[in-house]
Tab-separated table of C-alpha atoms and ligand atoms in Angstrom:
chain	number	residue	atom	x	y	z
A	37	UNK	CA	-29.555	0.999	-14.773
A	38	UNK	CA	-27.252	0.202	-17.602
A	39	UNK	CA	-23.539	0.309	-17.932
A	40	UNK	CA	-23.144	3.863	-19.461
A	41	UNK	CA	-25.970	5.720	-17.365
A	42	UNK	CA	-23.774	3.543	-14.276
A	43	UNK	CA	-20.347	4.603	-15.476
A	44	UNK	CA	-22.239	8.273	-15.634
A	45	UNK	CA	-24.046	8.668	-12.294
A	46	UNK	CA	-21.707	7.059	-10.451
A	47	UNK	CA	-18.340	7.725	-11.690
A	48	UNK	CA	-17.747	10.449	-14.503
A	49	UNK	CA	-19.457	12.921	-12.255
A	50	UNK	CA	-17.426	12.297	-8.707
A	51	UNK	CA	-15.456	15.537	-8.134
A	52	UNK	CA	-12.468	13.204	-8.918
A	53	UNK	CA	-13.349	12.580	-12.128
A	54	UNK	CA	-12.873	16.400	-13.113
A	55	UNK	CA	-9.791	16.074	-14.346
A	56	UNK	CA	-6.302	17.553	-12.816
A	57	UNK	CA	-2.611	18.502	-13.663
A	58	UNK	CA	-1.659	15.799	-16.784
A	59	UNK	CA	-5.170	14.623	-17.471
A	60	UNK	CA	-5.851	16.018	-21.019
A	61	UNK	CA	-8.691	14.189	-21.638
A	62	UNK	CA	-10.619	12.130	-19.273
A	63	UNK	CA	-13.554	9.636	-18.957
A	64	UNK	CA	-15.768	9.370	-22.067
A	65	UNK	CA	-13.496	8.369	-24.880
A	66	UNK	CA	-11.962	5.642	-25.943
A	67	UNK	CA	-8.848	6.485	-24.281
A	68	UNK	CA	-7.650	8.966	-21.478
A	69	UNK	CA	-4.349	11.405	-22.954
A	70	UNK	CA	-2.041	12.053	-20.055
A	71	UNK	CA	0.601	14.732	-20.307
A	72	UNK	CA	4.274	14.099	-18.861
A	73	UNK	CA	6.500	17.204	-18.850
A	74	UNK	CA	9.874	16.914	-20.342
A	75	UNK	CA	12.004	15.465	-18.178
A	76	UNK	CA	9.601	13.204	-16.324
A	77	UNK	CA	8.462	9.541	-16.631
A	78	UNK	CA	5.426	7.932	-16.232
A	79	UNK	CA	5.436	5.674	-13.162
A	80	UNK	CA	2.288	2.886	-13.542
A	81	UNK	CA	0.967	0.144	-11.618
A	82	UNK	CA	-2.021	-2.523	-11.426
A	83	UNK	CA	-3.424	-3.990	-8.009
A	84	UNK	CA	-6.190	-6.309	-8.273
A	85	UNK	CA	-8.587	-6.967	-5.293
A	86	UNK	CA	-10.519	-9.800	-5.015
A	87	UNK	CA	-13.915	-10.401	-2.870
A	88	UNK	CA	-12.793	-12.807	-0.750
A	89	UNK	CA	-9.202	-12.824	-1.124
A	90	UNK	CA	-8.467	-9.202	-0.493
A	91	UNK	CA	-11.380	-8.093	1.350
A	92	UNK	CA	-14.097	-10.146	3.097
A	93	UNK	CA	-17.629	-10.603	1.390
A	94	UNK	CA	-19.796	-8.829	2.028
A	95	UNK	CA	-18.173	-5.317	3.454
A	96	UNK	CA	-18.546	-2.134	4.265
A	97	UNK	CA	-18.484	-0.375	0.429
A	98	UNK	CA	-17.283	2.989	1.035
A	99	UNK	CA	-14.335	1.787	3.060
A	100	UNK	CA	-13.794	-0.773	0.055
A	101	UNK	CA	-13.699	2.495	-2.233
A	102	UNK	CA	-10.997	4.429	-0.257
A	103	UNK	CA	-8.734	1.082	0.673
A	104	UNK	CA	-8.781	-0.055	-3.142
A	105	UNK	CA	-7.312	3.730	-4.221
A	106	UNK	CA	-4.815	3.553	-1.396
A	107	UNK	CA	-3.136	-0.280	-1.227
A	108	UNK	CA	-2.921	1.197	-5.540
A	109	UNK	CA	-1.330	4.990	-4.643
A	110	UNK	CA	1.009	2.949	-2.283
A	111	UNK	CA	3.120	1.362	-4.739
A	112	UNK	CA	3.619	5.364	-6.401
A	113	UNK	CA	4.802	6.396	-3.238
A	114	UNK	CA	7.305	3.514	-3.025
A	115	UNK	CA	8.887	4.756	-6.185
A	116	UNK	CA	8.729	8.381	-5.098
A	117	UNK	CA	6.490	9.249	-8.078
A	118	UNK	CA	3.870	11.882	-7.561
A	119	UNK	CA	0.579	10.050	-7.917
A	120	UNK	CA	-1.766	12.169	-10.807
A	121	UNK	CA	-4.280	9.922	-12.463
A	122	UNK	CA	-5.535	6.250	-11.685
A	123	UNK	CA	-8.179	3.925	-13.754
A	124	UNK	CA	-10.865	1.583	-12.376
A	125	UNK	CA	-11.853	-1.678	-13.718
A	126	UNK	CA	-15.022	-2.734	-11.790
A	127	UNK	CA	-16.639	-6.473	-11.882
A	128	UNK	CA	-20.069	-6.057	-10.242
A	129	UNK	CA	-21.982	-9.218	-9.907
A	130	UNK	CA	-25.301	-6.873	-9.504
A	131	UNK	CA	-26.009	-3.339	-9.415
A	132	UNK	CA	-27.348	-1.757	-6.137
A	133	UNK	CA	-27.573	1.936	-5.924
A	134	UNK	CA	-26.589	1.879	-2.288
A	135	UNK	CA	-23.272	-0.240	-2.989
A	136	UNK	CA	-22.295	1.773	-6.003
A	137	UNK	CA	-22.870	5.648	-4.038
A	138	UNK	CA	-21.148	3.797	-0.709
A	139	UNK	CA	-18.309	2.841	-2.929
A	140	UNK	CA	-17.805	5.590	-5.352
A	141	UNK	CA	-17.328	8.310	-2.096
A	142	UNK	CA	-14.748	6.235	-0.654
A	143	UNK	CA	-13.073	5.993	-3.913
A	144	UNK	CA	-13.264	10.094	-4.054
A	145	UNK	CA	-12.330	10.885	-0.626
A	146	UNK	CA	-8.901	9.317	-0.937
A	147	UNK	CA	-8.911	10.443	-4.504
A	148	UNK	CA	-8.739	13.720	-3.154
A	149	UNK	CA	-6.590	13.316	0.023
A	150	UNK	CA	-3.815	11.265	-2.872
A	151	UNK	CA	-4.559	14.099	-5.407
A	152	UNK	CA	-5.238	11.791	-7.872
A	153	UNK	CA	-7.808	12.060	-10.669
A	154	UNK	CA	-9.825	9.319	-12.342
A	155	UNK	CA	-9.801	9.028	-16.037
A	156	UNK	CA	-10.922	5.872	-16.988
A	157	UNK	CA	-12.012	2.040	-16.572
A	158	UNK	CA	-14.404	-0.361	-17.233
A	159	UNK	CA	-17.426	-2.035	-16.289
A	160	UNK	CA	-18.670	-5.922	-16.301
A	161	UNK	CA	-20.775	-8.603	-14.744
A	162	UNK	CA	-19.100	-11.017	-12.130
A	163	UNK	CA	-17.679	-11.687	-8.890
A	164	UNK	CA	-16.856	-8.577	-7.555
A	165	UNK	CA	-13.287	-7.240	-7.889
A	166	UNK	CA	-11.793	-4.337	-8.609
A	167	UNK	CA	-8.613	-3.365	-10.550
A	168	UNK	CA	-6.983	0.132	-10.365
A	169	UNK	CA	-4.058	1.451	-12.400
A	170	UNK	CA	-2.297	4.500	-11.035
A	171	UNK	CA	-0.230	6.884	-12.849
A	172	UNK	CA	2.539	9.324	-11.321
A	173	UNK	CA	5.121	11.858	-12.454
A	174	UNK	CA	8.985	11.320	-11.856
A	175	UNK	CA	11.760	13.001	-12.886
A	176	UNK	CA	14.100	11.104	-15.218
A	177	UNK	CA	16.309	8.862	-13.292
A	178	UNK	CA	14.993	9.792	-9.708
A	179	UNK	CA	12.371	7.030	-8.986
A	180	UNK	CA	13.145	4.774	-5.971
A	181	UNK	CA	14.090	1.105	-6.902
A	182	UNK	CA	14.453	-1.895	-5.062
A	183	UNK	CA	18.208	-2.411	-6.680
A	184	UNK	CA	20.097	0.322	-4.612
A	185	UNK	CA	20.597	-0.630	-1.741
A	186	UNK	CA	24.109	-0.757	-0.231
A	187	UNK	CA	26.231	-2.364	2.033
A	188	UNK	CA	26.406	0.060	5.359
A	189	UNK	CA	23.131	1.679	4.664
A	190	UNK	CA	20.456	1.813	7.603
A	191	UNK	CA	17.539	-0.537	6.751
A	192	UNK	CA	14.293	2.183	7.945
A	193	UNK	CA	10.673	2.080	7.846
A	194	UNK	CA	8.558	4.873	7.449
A	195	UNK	CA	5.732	3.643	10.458
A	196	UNK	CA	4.241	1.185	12.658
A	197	UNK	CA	4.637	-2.124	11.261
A	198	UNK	CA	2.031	-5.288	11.713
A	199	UNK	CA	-1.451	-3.111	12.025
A	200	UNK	CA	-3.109	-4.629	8.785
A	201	UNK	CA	-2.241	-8.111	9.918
A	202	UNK	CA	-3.345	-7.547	13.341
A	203	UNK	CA	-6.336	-5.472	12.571
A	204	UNK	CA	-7.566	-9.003	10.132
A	205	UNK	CA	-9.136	-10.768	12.829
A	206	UNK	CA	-11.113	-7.611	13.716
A	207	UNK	CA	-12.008	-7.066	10.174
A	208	UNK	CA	-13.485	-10.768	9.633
A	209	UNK	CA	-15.468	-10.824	12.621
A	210	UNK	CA	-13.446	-13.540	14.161
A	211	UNK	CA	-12.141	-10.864	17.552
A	212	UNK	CA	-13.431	-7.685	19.125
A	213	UNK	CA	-11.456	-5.073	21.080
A	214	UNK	CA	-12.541	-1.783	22.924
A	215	UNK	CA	-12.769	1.212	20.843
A	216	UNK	CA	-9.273	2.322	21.666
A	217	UNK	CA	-7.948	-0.921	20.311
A	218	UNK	CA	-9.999	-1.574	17.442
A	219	UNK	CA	-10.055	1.683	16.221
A	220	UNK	CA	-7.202	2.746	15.342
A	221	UNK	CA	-6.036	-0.787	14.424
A	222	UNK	CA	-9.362	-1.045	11.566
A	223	UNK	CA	-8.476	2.493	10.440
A	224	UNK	CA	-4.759	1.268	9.658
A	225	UNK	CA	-6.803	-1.850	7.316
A	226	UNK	CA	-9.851	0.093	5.869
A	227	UNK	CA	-7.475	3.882	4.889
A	228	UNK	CA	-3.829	2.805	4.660
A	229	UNK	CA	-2.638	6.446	4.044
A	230	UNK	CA	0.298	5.659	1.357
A	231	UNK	CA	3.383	7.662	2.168
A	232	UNK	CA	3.444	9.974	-1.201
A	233	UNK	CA	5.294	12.576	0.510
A	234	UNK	CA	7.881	10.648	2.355
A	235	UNK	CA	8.752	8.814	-0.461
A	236	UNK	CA	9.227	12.533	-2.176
A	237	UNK	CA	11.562	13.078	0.779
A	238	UNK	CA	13.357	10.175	0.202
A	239	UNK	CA	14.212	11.026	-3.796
A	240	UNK	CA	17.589	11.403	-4.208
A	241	UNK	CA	18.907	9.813	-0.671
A	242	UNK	CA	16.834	6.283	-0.118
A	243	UNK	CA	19.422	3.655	-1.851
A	244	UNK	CA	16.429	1.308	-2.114
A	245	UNK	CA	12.634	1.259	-1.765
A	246	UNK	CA	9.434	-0.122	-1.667
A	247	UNK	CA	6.180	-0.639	0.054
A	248	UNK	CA	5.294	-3.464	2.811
A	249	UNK	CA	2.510	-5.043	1.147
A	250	UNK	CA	3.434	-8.687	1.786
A	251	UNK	CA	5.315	-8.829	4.837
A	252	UNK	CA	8.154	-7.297	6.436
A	253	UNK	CA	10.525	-9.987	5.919
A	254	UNK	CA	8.758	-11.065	2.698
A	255	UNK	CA	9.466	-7.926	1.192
A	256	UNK	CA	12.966	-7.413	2.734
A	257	UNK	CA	13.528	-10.066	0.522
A	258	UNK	CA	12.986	-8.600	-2.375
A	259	UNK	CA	15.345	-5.667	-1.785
A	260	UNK	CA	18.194	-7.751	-0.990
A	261	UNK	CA	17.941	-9.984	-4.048
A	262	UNK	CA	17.711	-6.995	-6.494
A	263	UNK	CA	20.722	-4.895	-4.845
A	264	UNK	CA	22.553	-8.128	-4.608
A	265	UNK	CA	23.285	-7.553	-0.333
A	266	UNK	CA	22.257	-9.059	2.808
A	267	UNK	CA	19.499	-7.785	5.535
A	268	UNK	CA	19.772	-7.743	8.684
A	269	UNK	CA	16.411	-6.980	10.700
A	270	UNK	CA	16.805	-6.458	14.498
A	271	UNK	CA	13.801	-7.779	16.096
A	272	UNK	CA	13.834	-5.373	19.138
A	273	UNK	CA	14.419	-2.478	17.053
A	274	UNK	CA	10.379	-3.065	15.243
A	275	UNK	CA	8.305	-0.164	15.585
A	276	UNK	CA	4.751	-1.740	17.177
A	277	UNK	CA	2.056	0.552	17.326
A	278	UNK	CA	0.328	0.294	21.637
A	279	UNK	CA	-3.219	-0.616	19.880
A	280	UNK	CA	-1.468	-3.736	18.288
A	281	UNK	CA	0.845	-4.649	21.128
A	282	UNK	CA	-2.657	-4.462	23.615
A	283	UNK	CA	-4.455	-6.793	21.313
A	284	UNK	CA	-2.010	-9.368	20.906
A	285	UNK	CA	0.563	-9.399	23.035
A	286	UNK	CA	4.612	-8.212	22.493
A	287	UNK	CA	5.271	-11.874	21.017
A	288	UNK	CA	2.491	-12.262	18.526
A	289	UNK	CA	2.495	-8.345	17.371
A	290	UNK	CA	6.068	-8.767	16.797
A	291	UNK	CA	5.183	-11.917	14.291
A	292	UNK	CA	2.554	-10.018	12.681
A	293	UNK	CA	5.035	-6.718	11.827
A	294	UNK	CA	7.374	-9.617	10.422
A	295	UNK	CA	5.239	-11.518	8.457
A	296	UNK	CA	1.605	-9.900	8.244
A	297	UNK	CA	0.611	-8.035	5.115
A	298	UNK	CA	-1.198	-4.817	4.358
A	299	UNK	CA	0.884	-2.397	6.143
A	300	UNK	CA	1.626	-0.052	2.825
A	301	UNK	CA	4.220	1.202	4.866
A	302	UNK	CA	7.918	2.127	3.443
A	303	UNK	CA	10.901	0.000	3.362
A	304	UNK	CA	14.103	2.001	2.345
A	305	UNK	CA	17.582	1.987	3.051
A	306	UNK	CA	19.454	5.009	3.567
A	307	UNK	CA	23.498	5.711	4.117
A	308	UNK	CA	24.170	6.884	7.490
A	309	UNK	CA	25.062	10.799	6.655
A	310	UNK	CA	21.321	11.098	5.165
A	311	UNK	CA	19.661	9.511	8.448
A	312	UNK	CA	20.099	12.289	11.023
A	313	UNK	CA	18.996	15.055	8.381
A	314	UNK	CA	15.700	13.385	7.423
A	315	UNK	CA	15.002	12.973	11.228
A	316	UNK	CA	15.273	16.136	12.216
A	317	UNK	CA	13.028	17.576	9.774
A	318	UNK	CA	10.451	15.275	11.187
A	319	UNK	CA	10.037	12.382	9.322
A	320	UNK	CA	8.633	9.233	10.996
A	321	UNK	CA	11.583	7.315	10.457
A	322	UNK	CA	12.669	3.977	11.784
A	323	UNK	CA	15.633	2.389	12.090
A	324	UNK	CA	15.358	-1.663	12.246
A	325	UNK	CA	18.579	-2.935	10.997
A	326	UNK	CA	21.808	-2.421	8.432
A	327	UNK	CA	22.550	-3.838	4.857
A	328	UNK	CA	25.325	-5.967	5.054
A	329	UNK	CA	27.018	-7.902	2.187
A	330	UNK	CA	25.914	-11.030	1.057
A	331	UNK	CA	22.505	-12.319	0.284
A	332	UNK	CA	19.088	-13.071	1.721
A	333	UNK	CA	17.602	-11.965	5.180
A	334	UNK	CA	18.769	-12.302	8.391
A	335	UNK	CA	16.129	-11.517	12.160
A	336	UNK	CA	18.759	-11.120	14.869
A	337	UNK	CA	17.875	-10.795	18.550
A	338	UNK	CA	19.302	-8.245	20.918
A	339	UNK	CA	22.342	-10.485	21.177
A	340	UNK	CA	22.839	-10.066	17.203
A	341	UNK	CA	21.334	-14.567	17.317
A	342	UNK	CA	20.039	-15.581	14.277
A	343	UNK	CA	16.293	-16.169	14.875
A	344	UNK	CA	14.806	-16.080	11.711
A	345	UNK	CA	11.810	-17.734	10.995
A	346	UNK	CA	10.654	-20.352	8.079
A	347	UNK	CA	7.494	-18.902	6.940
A	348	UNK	CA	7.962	-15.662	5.366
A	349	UNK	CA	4.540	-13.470	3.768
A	350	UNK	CA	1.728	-14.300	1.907
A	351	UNK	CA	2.286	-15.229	-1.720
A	352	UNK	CA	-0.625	-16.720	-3.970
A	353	UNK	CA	-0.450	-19.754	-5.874
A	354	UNK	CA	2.537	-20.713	-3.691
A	355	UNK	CA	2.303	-25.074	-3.464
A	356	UNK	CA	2.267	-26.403	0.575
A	357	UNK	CA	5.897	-28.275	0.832
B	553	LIG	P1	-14.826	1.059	-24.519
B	553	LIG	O1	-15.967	0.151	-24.870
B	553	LIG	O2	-14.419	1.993	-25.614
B	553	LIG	O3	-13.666	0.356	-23.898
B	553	LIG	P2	-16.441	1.712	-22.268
B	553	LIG	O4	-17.794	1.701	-22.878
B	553	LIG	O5	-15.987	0.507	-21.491
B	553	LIG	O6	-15.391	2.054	-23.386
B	553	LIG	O7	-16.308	2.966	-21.307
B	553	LIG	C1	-16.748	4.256	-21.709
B	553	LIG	C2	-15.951	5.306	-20.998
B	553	LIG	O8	-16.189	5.215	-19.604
B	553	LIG	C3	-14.427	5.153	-21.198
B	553	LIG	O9	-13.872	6.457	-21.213
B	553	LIG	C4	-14.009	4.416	-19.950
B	553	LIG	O10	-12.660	4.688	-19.637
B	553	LIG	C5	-14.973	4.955	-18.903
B	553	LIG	N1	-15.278	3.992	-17.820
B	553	LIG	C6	-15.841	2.766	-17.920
B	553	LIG	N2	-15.998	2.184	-16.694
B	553	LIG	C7	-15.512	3.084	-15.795
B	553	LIG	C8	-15.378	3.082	-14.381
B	553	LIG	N3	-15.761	2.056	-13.611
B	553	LIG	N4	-14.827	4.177	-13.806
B	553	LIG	C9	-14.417	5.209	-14.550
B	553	LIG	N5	-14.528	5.286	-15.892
B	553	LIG	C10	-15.051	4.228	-16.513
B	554	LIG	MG1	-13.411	1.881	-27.167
């Protein structure tokens, strides 16, 4: 099969590819044209996964298809952008009909659960990776940065922190669990729902946000350097799901919800009069520490002791000391 008849079969006829509110023109030209009312901006961002990096080699493809869409969508919720249109940029070292259908469902079932349609890419010969490029509405001024955090604010998360990391040695063979461990735990790696709607909630009253792709403390990081504050995460206070706390143990799930990646889970801050409201209309919000002034991050025990650790998240091309 060559590349166009591929691009055809496989892609510009998924139900996603049908266009959607802002695509006005999709797949088949040289370029998409997306629409953004007056008002709005266009949100964008690029994740690249890697065989072998990102994913193990070989996997299951249709899971591949929805986790590439959603670790992408994640980073629109974390801005709390409304996700509309995403491209794919697909490196195939061969092409197998199997792989290709496999991959190409998962890709549209969490196309349509993000309400996103595809509009674009491209396809070459190599190691296999894939790069998507989403694309969501905001209204001007609205989106969520990591720069506003403040001094006084509750530090939240928006769900169960550590999964991905703990679900890793399930996914690479390495570990196995009874169903009611691994399941759930695998689910959380292979369909990381990203949180498009609480990060709509969170428009307007979040000071700062993003998503936990790196690491809980990793990523905490990053918030207090761009609002120019302190952290201060309370170790007791992290939200461990039972599935992750049966497979490893209280000590070790706690180090994987500070330092594991892949838990495309929010990290906001929010002043106190906002907390109580968002509760009580029911969103999964949890509290696991305060923005103070100053700089950098701080893990406190129950007894407010310093505990933090050295090691932080994963980073690439980061040199051994
Ligand atoms: P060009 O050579 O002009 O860059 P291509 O021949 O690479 O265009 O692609 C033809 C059309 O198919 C374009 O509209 C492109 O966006 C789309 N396309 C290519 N690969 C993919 C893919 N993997 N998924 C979705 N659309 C794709
Ligand atoms: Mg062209």
């Amino acid at each position: 099969m060559g590349e166009f008849e591929l691009i055809r079969h496989y892609f510009a006829a998924a139900s996603c590819a049908q266009g959607g509110e802002g695509v006005a023109l999709g797949i088949g030209d040289d370029c998409a044209l997306l629409a953004v009312p007056p008002g709005e901006q266009l949100a964008v961002s690029t994740d690249t996964l890697v065989a072998g990096v990102h994913f193990p080699d070989p996997c299951d493809p249709f899971l591949l298809g929805q986790r590439s869409l959603a670790v992408a969508v994640s980073d629109l919720a974390a801005m709390g952008a409304t996700p509309f249109a995403f491209t794919l940029a697909l490196t195939l070292p061969t092409v197998t009909a199997d792989w290709l259908q496999a991959y190409a469902r998962g890709l549209n079932q969490m196309a349509q659960a993000c309400d996103v349609a595809l509009v674009g890419g491209d396809t070459t010969r190599g190691p296999l990776s894939m790069t998507l490029t989403v694309f969501g509405r905001v209204p001007c001024g609205q989106a969520l940065t990591r720069g506003g955090a403040q001094p006084g604010d509750w530090l939240c998360v928006g769900g169960e922190l550590g999964n991905g990391a703990g679900a890793l040695p399930l996914v690479l063979g390495q570990r196995t669990a009874e169903p009611d461990i691994a399941e759930p735990l695998l689910a959380h790696y292979w369909s990381p729902r990203p949180q498009i709607d609480l990060g709509l909630a969170l428009r307007g009253k979040a000071g700062a946000a993003m998503d936990i792709s790196d690491g809980l403390l990793a990523d905490c990081g990053h918030i207090a350097l761009a609002s120019g504050v302190a952290l201060h995460v309370e170790r007791d206070r992290l939200p461990l799901s039972k599935a992750l706390v049966a497979f490893l143990g209280r000590a070790n799930a706690a180090h994987a919800a500070l330092s594991g990646g892949d838990d495309y889970v929010l990290l906001f801050t929010l002043p106190s009069v906002r907390l109580m409201a968002l509760q009580a209309e029911g969103w999964p919000i949890h509290v696991i520490g305060r923005v103070v002034a100053g700089q950098g991050v701080a893990l406190l025990d129950s007894d407010g002791h310093d505990i933090t650790p050295k090691i932080r998240g994963y980073q690439h091309f980061r040199e051994t000391p």
